[in-house]
GROMACS .gro file of C-alpha atoms in nm:
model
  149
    1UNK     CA    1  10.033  -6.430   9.160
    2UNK     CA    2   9.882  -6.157   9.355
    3UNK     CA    3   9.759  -5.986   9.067
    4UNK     CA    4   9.622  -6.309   8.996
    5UNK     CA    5   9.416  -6.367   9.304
    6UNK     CA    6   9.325  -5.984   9.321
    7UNK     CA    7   9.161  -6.034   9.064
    8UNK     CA    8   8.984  -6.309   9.090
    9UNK     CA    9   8.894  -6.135   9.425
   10UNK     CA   10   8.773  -5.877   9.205
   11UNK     CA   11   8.629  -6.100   8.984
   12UNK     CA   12   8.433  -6.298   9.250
   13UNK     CA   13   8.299  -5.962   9.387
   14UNK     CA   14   8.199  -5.840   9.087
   15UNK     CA   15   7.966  -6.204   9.050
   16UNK     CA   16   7.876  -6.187   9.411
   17UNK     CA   17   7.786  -5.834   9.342
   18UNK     CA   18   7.572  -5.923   9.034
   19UNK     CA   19   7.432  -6.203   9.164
   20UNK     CA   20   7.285  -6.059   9.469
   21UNK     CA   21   7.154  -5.814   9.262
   22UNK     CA   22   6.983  -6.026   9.025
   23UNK     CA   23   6.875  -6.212   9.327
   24UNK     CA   24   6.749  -5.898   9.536
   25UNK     CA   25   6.550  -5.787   9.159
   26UNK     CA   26   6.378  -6.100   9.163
   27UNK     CA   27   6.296  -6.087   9.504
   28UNK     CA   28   6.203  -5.714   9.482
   29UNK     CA   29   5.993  -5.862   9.115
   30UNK     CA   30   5.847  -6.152   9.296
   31UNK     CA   31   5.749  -5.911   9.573
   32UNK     CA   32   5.645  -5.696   9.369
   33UNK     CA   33   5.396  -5.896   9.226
   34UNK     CA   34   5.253  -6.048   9.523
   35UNK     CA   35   5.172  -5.708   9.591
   36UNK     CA   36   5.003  -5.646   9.292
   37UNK     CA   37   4.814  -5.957   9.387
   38UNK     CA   38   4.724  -5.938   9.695
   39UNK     CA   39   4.605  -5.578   9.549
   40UNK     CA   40   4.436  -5.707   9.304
   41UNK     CA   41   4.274  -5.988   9.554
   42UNK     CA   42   4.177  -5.727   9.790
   43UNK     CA   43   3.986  -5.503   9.518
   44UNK     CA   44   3.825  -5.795   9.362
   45UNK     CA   45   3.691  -5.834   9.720
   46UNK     CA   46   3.628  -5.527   9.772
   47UNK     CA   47   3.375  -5.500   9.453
   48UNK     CA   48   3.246  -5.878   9.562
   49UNK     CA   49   3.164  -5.674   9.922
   50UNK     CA   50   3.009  -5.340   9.735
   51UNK     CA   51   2.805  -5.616   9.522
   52UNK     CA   52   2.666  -5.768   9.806
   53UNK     CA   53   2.625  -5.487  10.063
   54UNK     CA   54   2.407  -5.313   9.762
   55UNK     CA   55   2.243  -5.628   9.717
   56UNK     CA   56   2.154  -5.634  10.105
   57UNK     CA   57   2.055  -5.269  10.033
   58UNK     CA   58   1.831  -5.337   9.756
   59UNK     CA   59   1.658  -5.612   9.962
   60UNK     CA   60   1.595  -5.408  10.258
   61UNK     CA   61   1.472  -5.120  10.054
   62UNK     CA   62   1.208  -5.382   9.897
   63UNK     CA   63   1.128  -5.529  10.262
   64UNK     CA   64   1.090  -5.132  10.377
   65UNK     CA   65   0.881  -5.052  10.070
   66UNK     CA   66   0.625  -5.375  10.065
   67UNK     CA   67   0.612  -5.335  10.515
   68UNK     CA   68   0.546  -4.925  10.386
   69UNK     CA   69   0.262  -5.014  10.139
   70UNK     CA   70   0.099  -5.283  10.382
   71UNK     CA   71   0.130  -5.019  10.692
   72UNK     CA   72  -0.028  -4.775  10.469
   73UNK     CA   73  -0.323  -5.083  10.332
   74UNK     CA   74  -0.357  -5.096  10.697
   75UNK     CA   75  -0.397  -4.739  10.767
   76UNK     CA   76  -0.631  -4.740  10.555
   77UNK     CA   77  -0.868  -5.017  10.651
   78UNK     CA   78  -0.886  -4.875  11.007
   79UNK     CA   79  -0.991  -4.558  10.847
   80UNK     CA   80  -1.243  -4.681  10.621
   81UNK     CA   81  -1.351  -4.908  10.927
   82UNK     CA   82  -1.380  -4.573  11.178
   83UNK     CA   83  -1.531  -4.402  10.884
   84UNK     CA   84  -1.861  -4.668  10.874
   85UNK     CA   85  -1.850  -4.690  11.275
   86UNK     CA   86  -1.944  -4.318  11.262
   87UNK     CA   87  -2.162  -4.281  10.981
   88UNK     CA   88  -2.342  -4.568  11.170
   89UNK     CA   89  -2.355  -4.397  11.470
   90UNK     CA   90  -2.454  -4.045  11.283
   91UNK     CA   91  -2.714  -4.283  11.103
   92UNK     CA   92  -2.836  -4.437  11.430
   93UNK     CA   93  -2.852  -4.116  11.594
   94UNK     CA   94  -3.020  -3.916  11.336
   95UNK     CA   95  -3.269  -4.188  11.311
   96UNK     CA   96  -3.389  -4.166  11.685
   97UNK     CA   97  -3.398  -3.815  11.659
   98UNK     CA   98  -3.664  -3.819  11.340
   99UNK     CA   99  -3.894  -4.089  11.581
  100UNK     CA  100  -3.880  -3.864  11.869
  101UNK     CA  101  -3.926  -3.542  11.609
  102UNK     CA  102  -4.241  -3.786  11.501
  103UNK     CA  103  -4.403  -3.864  11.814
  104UNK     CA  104  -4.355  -3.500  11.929
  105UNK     CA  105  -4.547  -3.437  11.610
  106UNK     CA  106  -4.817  -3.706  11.683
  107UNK     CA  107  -4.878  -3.566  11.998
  108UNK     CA  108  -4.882  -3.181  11.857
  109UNK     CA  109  -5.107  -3.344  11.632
  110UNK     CA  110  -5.392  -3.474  11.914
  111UNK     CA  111  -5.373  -3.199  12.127
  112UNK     CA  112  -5.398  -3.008  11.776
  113UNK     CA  113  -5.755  -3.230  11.727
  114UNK     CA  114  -5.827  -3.262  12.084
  115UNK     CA  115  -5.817  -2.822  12.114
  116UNK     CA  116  -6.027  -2.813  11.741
  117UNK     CA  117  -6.288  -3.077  11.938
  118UNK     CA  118  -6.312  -2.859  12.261
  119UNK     CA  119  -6.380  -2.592  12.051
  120UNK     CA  120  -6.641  -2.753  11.872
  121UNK     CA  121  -6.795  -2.811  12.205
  122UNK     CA  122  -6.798  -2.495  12.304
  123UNK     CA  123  -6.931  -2.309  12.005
  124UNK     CA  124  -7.170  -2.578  12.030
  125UNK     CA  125  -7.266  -2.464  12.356
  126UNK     CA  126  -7.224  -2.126  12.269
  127UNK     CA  127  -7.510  -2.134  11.984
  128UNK     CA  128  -7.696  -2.336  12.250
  129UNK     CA  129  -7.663  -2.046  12.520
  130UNK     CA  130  -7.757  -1.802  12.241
  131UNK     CA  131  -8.069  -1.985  12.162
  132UNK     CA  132  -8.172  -2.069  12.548
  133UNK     CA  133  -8.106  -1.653  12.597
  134UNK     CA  134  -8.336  -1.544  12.240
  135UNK     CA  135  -8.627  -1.746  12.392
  136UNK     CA  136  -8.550  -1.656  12.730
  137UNK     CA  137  -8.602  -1.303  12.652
  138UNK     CA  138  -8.918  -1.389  12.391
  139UNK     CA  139  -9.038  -1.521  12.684
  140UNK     CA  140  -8.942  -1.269  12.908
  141UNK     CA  141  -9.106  -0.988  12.652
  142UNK     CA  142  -9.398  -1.197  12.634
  143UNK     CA  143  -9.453  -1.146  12.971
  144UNK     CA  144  -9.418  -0.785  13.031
  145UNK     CA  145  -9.647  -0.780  12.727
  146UNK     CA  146  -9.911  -0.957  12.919
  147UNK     CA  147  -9.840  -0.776  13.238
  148UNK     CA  148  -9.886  -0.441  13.077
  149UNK     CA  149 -10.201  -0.524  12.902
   0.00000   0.00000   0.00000
């Protein structure tokens, strides 16, 4: 009888042995393949997370672009804008300049006519003189003349 209940000893081992090995295989299988899910979980949310972040990316580089392109609309409004203030005041300025260039030559002008009139006057007066001294000195000839004779 000993034989007998070594082995069944033996025998019962041998199961226990067996089935905690089948036991610690499924474990180690069902393990296994949480793993693999949670794996498997974790990279599908990993691409979900790359989807969106370049999504976000995409959007902000649009935002940046269409704030760039109205900055630069901007930009160049207030140019354009500075650009007519000064040709307005270039305009404006060169304008008073010609009247005053103008009036300086209006008054070059008269003194231009009022100089040709004084010397009108005085050639005038000169041919006057001339005249006044040729019979002056007929005169004065016609005198001594008489005297003498």
């Amino acid at each position: 009888m000993e034989i007998m209940t070594l082995a069944i000893a033996v025998f019962a081992v041998i199961i226990g042995l067996v089935i905690g090995y089948v036991s610690i295989s499924a474990k180690m299988k069902s393990s296994q393949e949480a793993a693999e899910l949670m794996l498997l979980n974790a990279e599908q949310e990993a691409t979900n997370l790359r989807g969106q972040a370049e999504r976000e990316a995409d959007l902000l580089l649009n935002e940046a672009k269409s704030e760039s392109k109205s900055l630069k609309k901007e930009a160049l409004l207030e140019a354009k804008e500075e650009a007519r203030k000064y040709r307005e005041e270039v305009d404006a300025e060169f304008k008073s300049e010609r009247q005053e260039l103008k009036q300086i030559e209006s008054r070059l002008t008269e003194r231009a006519t009022s100089l040709d009139r004084k010397d009108d006057n005085l050639t005038n007066k000169e041919k006057h003189l001339n005249k006044k001294n040729k019979v002056f000195l007929i005169e004065q000839k016609t005198l001594m003349h008489v005297k003498s004779n």
